[in-house]
PDB file of C-alpha atoms in Angstrom:
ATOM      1  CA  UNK A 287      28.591  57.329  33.752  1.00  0.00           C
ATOM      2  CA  UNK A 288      32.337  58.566  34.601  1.00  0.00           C
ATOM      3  CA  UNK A 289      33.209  54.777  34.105  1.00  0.00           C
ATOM      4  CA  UNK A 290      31.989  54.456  30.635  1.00  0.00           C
ATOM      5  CA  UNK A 291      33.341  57.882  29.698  1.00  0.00           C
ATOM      6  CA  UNK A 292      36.687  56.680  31.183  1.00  0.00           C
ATOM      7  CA  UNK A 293      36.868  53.274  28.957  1.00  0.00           C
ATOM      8  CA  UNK A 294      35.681  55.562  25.652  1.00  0.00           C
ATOM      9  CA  UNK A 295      38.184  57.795  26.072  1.00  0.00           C
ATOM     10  CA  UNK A 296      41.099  54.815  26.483  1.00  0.00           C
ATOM     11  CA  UNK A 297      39.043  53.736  23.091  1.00  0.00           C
ATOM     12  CA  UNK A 298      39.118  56.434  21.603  1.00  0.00           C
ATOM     13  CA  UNK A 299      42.713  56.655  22.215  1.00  0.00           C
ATOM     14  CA  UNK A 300      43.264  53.139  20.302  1.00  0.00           C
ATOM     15  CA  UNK A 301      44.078  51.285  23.520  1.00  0.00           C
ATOM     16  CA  UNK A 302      42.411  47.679  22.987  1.00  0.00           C
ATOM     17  CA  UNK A 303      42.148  44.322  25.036  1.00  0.00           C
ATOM     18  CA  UNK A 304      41.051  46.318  28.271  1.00  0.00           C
ATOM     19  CA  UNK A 305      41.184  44.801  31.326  1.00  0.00           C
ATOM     20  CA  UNK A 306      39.776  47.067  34.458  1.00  0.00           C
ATOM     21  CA  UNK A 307      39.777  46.126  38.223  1.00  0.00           C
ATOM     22  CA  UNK A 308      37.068  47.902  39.857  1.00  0.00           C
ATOM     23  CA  UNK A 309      37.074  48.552  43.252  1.00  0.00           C
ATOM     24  CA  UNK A 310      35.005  50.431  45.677  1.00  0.00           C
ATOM     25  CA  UNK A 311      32.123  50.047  43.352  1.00  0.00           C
ATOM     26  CA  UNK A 312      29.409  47.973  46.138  1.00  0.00           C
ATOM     27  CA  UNK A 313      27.569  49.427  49.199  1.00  0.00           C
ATOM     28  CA  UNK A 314      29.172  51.201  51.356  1.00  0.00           C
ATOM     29  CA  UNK A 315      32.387  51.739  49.139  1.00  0.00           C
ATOM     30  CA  UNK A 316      36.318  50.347  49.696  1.00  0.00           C
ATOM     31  CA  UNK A 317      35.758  49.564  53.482  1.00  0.00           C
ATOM     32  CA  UNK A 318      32.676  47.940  53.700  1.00  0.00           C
ATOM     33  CA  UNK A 319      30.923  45.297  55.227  1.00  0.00           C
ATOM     34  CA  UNK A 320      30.925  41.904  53.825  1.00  0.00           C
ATOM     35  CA  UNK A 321      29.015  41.990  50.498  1.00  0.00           C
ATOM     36  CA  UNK A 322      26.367  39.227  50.482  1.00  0.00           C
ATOM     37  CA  UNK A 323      24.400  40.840  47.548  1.00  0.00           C
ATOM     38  CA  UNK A 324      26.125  42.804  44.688  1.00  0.00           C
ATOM     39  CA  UNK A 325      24.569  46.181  45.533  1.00  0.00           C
ATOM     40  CA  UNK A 326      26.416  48.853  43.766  1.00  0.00           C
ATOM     41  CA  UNK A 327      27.118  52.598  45.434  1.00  0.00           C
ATOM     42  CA  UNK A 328      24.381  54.712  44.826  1.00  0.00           C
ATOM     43  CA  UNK A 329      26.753  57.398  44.486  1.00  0.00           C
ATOM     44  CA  UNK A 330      28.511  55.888  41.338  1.00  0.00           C
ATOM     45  CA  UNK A 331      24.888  55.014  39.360  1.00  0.00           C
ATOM     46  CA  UNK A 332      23.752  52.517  41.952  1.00  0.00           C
ATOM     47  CA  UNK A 333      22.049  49.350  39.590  1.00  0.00           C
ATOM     48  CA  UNK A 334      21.341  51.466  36.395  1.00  0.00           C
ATOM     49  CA  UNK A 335      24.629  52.539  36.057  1.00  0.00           C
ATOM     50  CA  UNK A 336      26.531  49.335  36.696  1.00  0.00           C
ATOM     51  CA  UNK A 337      24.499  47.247  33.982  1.00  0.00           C
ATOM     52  CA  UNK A 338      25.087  49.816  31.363  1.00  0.00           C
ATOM     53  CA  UNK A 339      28.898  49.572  32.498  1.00  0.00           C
ATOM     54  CA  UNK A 340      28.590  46.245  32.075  1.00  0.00           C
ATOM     55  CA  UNK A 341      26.676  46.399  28.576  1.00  0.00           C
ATOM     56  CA  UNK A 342      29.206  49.055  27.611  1.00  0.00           C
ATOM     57  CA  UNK A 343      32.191  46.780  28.824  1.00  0.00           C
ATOM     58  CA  UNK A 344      30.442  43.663  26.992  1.00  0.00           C
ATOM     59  CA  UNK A 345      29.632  45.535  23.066  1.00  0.00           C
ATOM     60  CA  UNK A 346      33.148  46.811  23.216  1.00  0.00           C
ATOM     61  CA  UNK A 347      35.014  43.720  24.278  1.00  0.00           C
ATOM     62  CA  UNK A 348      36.197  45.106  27.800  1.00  0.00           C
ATOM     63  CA  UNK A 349      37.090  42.666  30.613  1.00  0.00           C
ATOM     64  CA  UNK A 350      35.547  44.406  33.248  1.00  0.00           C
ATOM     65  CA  UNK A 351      36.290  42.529  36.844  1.00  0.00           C
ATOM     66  CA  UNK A 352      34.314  43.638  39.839  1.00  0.00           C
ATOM     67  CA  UNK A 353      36.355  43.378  43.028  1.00  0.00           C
ATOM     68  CA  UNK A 354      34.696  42.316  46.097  1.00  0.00           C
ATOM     69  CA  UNK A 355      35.982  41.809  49.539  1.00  0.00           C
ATOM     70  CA  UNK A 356      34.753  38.725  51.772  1.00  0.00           C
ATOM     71  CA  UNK A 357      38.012  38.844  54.212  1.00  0.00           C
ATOM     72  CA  UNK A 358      38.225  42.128  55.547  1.00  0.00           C
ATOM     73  CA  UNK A 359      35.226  43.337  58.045  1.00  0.00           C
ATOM     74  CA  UNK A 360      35.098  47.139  58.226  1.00  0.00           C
ATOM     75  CA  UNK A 361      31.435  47.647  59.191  1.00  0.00           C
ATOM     76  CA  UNK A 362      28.589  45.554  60.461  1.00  0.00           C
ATOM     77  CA  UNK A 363      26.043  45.239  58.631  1.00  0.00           C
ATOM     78  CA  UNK A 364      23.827  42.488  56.126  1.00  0.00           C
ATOM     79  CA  UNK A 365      23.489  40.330  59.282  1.00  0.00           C
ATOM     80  CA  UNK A 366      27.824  39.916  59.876  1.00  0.00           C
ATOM     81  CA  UNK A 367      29.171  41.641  62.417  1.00  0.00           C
ATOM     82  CA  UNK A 368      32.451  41.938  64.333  1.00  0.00           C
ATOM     83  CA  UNK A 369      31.706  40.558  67.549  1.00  0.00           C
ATOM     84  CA  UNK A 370      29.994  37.201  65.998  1.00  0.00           C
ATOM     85  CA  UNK A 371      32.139  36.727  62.776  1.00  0.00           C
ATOM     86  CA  UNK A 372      35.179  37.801  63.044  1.00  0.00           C
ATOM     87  CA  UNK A 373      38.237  35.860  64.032  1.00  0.00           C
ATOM     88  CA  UNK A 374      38.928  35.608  67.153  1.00  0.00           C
ATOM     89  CA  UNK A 375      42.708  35.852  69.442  1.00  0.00           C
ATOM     90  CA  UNK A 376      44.740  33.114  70.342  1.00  0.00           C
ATOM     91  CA  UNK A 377      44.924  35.113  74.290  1.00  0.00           C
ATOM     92  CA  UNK A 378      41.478  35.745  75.526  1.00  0.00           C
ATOM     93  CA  UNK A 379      39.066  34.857  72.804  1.00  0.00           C
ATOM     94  CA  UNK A 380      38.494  38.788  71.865  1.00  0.00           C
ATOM     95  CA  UNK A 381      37.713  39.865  67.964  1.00  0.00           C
ATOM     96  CA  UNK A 382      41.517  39.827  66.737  1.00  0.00           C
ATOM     97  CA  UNK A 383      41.821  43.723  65.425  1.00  0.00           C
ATOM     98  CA  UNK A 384      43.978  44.187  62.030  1.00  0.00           C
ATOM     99  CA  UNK A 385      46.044  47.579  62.113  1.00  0.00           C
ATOM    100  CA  UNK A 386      47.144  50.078  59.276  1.00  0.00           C
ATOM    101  CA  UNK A 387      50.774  51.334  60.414  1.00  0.00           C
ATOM    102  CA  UNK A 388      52.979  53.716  59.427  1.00  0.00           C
ATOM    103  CA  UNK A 389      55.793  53.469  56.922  1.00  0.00           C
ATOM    104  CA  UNK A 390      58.312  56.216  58.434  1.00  0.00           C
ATOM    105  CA  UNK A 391      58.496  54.223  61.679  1.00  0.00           C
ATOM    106  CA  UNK A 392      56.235  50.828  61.544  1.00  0.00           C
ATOM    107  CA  UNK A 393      53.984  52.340  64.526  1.00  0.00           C
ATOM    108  CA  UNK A 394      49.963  51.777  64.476  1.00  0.00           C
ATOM    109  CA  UNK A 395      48.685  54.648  62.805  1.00  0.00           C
ATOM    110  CA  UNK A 396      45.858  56.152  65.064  1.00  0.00           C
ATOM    111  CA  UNK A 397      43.812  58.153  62.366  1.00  0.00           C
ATOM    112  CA  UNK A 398      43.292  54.822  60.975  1.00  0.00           C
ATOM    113  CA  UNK A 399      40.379  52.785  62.490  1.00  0.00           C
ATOM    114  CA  UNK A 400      40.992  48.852  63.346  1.00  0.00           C
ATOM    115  CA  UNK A 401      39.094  46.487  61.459  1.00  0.00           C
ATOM    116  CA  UNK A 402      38.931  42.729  61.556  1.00  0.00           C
ATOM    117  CA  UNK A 403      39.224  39.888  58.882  1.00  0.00           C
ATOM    118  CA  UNK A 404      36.019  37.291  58.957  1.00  0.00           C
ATOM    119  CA  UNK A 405      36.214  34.138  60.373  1.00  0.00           C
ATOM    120  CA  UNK A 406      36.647  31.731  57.251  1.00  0.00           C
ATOM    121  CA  UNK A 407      34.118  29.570  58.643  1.00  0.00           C
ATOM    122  CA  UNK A 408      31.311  32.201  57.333  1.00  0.00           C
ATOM    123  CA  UNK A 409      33.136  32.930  54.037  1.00  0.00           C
ATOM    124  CA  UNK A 410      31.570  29.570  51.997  1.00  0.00           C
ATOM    125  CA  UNK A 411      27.779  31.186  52.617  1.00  0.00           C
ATOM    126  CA  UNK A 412      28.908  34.717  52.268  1.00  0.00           C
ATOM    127  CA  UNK A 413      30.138  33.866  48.543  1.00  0.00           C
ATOM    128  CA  UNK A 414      26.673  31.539  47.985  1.00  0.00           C
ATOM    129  CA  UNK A 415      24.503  34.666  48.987  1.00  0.00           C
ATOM    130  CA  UNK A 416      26.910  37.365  47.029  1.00  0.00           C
ATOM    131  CA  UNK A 417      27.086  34.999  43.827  1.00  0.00           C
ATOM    132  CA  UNK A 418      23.139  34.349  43.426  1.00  0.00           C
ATOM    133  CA  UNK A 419      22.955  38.184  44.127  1.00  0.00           C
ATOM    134  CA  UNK A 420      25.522  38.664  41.276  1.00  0.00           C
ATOM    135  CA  UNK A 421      24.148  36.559  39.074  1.00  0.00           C
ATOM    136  CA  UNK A 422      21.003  38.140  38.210  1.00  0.00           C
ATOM    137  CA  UNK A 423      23.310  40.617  36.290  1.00  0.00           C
ATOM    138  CA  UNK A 424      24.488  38.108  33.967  1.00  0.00           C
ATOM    139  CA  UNK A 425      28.315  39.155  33.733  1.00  0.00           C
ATOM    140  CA  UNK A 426      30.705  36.827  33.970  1.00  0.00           C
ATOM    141  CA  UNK A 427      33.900  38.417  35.479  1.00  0.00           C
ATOM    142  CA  UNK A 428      35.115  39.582  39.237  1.00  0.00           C
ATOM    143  CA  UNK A 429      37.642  39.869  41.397  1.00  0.00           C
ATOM    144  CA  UNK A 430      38.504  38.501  44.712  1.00  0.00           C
ATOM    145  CA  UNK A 431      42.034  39.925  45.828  1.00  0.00           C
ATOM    146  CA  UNK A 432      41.739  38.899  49.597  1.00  0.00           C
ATOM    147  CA  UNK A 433      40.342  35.513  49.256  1.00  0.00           C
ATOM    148  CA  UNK A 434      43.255  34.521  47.510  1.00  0.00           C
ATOM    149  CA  UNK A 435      45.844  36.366  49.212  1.00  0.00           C
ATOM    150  CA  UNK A 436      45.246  36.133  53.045  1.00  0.00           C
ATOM    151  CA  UNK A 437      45.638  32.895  54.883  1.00  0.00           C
ATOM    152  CA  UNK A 438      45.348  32.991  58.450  1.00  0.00           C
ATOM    153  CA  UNK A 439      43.262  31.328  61.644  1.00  0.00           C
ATOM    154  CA  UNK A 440      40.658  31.574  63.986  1.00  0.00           C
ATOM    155  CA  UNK A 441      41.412  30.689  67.557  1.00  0.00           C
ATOM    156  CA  UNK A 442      37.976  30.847  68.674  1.00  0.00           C
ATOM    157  CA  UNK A 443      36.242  27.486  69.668  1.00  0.00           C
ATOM    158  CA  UNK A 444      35.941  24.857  67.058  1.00  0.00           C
ATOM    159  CA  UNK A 445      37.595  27.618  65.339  1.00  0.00           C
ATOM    160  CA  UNK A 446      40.309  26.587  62.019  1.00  0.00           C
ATOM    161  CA  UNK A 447      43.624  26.713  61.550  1.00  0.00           C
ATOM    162  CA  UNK A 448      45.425  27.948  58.549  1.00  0.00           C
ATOM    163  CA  UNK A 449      45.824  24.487  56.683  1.00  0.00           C
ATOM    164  CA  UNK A 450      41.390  24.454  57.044  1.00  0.00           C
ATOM    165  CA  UNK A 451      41.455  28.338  55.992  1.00  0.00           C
ATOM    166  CA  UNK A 452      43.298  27.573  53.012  1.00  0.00           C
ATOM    167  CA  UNK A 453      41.290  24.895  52.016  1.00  0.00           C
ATOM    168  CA  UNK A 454      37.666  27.080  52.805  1.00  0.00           C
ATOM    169  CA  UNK A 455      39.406  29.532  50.599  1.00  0.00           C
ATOM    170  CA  UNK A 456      40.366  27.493  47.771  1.00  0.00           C
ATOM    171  CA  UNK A 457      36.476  26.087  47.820  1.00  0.00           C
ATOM    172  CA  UNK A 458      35.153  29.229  47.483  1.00  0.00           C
ATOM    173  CA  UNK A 459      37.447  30.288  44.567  1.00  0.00           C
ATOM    174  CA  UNK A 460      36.314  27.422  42.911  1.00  0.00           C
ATOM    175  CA  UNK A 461      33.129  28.162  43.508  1.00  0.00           C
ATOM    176  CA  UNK A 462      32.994  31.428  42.044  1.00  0.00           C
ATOM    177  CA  UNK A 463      35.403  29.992  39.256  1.00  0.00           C
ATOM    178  CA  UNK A 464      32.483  27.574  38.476  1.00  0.00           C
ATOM    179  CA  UNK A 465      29.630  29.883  39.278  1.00  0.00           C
ATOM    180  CA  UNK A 466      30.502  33.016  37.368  1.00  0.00           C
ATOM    181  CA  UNK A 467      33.355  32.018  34.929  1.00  0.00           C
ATOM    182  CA  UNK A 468      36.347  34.593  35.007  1.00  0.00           C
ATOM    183  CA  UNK A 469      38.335  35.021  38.394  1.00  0.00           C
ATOM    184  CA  UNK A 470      40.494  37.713  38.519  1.00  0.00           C
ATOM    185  CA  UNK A 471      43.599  37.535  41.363  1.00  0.00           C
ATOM    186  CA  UNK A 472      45.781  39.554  43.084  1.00  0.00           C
ATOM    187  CA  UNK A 473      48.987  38.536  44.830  1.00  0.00           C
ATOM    188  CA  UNK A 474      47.538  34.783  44.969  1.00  0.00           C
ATOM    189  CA  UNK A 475      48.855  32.382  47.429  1.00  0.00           C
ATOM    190  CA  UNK A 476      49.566  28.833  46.143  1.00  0.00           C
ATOM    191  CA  UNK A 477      45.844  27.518  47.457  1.00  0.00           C
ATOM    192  CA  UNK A 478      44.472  29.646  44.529  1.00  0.00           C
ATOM    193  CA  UNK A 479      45.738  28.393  41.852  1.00  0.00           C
ATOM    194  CA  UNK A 480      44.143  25.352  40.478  1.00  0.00           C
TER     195      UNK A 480
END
């Protein structure tokens, strides 16, 4: 409701061509697990409040992209967890933790829990599952800021290297380019655009 009353207001204020990024808006909120269905926060409306976002959005000519997050792997959960799916270290074959750090000095910030990015080799079925999830909704517009701005490997065996990421990655963009019809990107890397 709060998302609706937000766009009216810009409306109301004679601001046209919107364009919103929204983020935080699935299961589980900004760090999540890996979304393989497009289950909104229950807290902001859960499924009745996202489709009349999106009907709002839709009668009033507002690009409203959905972000979603297949890279970074805050949680287990939806059958994905860290110790089977994420990337693994070149050293001993551990889940390779990502750290937040401090600006003032560039030193891991302890308040901050580690998380870990997904092994790309999961990320072509994780977008399947999400996008026939998605679809049922019938909008035609998300975002995928991490899958086309992180490039990196996975050193476990018959892991891939960053070349194969990039490639994985550019797949699925085009998959969700074909699938769903409006990609909306973020600090892209060169694999992303077509």
């Amino acid at each position: 409701k709060q998302a609706v009353d937000i766009l009216q207001h810009y409306k109301d204020e004679g601001v046209e061509d919107l364009v919103i990024k929204y983020t935080a808006w699935n299961d589980g909120g900004l760090k999540s697990y890996i979304p393989l269905n497009a289950k909104p926060e229950s807290k902001l409306g859960g499924q009745k409040g996202m489709k009349e976002l999106m009907k709002y959005a839709q009668n009033n000519n507002i690009n409203v992209f959905f972000n979603v997050d297949f890279v970074n792997l805050y949680k287990n959960g939806q059958g994905i967890s860290r110790f089977r799916h994420a990337i693994k270290a070149v050293n001993n074959g551990a889940p390779s933790n990502q750290y937040e750090y401090k600006p003032s000095n560039y030193v891991i910030d302890s308040k901050v829990r580690a998380w870990n990015l997904v092994s790309p080799l999961i990320i072509p079925e994780a977008v399947k599952k999400f996008i026939d999830s998605y679809s049922t909704y019938g909008h035609n517009f998300i975002s995928v800021d991490t899958l086309s701005s992180m490039n990196y490997s996975d050193f476990r065996k018959n892991g891939v290297n960053k070349s194969q990421s990039a490639r994985i990655f550019q797949d699925a963009l085009a998959t969700l380019d074909t699938e769903i019809g409006n990609v909306m990107l973020e600090n892209a890397n060169m694999y992303a655009v077509p």
